[in-house]
CSV table of C-alpha atoms and ligand atoms in Angstrom, one decimal:
chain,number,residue,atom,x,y,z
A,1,UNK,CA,4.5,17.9,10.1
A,2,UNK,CA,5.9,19.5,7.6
A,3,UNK,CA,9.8,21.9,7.6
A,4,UNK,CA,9.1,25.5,6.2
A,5,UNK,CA,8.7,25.9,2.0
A,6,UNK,CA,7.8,22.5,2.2
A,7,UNK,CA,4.8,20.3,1.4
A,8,UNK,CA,3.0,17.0,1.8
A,9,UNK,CA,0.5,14.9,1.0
A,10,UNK,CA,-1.2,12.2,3.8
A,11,UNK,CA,-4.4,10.3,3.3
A,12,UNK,CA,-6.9,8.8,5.9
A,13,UNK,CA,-10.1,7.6,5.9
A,14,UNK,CA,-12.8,9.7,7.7
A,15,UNK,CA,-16.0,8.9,8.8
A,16,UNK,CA,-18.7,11.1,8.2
A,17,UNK,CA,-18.5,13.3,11.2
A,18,UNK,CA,-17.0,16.6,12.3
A,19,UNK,CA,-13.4,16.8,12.4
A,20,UNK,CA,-11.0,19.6,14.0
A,21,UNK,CA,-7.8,20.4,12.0
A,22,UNK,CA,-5.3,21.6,14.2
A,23,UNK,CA,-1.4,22.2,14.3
A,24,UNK,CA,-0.1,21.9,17.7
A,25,UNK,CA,3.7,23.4,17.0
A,26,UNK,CA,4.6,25.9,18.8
A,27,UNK,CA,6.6,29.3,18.1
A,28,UNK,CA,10.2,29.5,19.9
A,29,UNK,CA,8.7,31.5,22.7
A,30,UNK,CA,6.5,28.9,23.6
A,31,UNK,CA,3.2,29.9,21.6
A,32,UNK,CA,0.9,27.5,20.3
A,33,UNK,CA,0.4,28.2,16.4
A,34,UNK,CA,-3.4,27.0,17.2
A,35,UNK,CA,-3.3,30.5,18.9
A,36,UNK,CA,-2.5,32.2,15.2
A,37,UNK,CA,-5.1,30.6,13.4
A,38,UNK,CA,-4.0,27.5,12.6
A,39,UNK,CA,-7.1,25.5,13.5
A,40,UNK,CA,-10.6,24.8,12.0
A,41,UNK,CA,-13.1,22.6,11.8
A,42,UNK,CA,-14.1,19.7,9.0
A,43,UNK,CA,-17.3,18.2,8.2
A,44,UNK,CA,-17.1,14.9,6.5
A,45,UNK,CA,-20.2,14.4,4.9
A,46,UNK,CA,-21.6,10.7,3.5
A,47,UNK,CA,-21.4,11.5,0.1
A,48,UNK,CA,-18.8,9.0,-1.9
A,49,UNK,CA,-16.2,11.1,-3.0
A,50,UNK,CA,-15.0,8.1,-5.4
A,51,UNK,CA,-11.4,8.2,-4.2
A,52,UNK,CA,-9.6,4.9,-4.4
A,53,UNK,CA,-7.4,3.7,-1.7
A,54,UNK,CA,-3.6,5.0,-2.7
A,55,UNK,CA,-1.3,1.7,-3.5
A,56,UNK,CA,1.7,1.8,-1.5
A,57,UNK,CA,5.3,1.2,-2.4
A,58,UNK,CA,6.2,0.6,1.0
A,59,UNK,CA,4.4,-0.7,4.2
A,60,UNK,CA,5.5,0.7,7.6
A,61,UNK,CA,4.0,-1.2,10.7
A,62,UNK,CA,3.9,1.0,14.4
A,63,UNK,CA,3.0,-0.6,17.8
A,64,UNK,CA,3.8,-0.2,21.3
A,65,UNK,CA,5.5,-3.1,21.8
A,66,UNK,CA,7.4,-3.3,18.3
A,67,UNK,CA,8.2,0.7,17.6
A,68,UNK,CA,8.2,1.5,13.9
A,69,UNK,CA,9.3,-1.0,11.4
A,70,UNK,CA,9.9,-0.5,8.5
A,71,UNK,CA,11.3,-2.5,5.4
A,72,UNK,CA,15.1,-2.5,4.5
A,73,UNK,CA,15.2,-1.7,0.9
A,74,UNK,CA,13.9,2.0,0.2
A,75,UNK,CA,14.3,3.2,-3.1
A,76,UNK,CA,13.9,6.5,-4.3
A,77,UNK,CA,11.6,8.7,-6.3
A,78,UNK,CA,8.2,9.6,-5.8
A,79,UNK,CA,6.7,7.1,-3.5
A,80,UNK,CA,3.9,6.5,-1.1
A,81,UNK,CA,4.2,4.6,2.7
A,82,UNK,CA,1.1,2.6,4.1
A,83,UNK,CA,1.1,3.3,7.9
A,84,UNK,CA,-0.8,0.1,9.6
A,85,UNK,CA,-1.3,1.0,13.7
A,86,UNK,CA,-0.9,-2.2,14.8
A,87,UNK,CA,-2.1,-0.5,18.0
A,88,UNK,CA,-2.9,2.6,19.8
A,89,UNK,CA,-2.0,4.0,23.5
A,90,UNK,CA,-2.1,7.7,25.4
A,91,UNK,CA,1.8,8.0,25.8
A,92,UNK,CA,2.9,11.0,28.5
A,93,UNK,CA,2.0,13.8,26.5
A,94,UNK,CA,-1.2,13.0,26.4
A,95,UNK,CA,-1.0,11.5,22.4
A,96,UNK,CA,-1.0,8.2,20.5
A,97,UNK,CA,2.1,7.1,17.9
A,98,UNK,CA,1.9,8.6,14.6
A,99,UNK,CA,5.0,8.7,12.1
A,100,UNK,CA,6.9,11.3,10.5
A,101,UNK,CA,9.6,10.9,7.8
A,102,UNK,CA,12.9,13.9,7.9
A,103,UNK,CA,15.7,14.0,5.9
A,104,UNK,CA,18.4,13.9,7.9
A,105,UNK,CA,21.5,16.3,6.7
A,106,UNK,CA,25.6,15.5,8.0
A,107,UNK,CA,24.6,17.9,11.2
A,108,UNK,CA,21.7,16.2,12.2
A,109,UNK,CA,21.8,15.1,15.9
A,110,UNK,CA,19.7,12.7,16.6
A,111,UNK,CA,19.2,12.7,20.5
A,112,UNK,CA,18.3,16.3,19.6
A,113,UNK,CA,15.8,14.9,17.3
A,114,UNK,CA,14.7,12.5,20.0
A,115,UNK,CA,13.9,15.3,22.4
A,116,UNK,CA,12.3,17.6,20.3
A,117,UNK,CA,9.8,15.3,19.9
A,118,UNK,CA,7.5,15.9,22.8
A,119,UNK,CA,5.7,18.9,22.7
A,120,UNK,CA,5.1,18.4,26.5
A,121,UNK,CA,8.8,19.9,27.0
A,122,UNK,CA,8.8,23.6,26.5
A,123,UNK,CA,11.7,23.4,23.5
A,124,UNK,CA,9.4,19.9,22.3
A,125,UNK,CA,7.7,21.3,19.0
A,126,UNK,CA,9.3,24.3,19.2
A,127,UNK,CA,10.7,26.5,16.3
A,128,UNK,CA,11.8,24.9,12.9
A,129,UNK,CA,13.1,21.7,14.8
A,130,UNK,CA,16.7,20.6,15.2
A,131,UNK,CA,19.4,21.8,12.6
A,132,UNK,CA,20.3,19.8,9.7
A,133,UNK,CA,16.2,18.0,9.8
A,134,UNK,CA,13.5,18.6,7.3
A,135,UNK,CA,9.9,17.4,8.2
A,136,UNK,CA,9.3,16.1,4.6
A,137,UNK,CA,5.4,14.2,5.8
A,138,UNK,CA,4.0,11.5,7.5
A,139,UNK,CA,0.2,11.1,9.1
A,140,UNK,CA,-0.7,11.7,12.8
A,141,UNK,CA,-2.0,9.3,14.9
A,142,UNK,CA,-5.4,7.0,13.8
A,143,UNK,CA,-6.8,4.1,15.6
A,144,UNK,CA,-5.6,0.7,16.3
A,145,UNK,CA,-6.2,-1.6,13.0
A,146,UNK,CA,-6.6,0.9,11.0
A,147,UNK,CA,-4.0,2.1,8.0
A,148,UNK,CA,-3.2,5.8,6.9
A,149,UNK,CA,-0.7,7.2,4.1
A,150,UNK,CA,1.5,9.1,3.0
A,151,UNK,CA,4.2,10.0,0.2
A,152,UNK,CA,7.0,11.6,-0.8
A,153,UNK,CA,9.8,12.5,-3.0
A,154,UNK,CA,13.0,10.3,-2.5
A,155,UNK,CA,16.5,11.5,-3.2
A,156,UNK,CA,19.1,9.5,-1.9
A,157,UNK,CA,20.2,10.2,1.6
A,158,UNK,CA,19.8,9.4,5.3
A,159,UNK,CA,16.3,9.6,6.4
A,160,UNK,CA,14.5,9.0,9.4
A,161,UNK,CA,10.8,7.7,10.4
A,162,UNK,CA,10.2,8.8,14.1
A,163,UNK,CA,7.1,8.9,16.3
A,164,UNK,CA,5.9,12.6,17.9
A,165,UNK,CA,5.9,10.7,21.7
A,166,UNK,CA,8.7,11.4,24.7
A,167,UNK,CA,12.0,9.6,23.8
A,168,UNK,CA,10.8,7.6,20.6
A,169,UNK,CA,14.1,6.6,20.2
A,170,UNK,CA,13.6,4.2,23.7
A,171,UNK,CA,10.4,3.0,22.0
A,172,UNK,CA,11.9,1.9,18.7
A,173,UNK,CA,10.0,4.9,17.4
A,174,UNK,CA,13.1,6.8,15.7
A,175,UNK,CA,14.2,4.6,12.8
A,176,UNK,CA,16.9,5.5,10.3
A,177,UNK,CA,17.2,4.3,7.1
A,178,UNK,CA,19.4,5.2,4.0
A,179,UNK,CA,17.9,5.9,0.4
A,180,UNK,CA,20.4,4.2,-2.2
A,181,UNK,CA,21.2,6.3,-5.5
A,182,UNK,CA,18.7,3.3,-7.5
B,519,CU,CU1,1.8,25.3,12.8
């Protein structure tokens, strides 16, 4: 996910196959944004596209029984997470874990955070999300043992890694962490 004017960048590793893209937001009223247009379909074909894996700067771990963690010294700049799904479940709305990284501003509220979270709620996924939280990227959910990622730009600050599931913070699925200055 990914806050208005800005952008992201996420890599997986697909199968040849056919995909659907889809973004499962919803407007403030309650409309799906799959309902404007916002989903397609993707055929992977066999052909090597001669893509290395991305090195990461940082590796990020998610499971049911563990949450997120992550590791204690993030620096800034430009830099990419590995995301290993130690596991995979159906949580009640329906979804596995996947991870997003916000930058959290002074007015960020973080059990607002927590319940915006499930789209299963009729404010979950809602609007812009909670004041004072930019969706800066991450990678939706992918099978157990398998490793996604993603990157961004690092400025110091307060961030947060959090999980799109009901109350990730009581699944150790909302981590904070703070960016130094270097
Ligand atoms: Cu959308």
């Amino acid at each position: 996910m990914v806050s208005p004017e800005t952008s992201a960048v996420a890599s997986a590793y697909l199968d040849p196959g056919t995909y659907v893209i889809e973004c499962y937001v919803k407007l403030p009223d309650g409309t799906f944004h799959t309902t404007l247009g916002m989903i397609d379909q993707i055929v992977v074909t066999d052909e090597d596209n001669n893509q290395a894996e991305p090195q990461a700067d940082f590796e990020v771990t998610i499971s049911s029984a563990n949450g997120i963690t992550l590791p204690s010294n993030i620096l800034p700049g430009q830099r990419t997470f590995a995301v290993h799904f130690q596991d995979q479940t159906v949580h009640d709305n329906f979804l596995g874990h996947d991870v997003h990284l916000v930058k959290l501003e002074d007015n960020a509220d973080l059990t607002e955070l927590d319940a915006w979270m499930n789209w299963a709620a009729p404010a979950g996924l809602a609007g812009h999300g909670p004041e004072g939280v930019t969706f800066i990227g991450g990678t939706q959910e992918a099978p157990a043992g398998t490793t996604t990622y993603f990157s961004a730009l690092l400025k110091p600050g307060t961030y947060a890694l959090v999980a799109e599931v009901p109350s990730p913070m009581s699944k150790g699925m909302l981590q904070t962490f703070t960016v130094p200055a270097n």
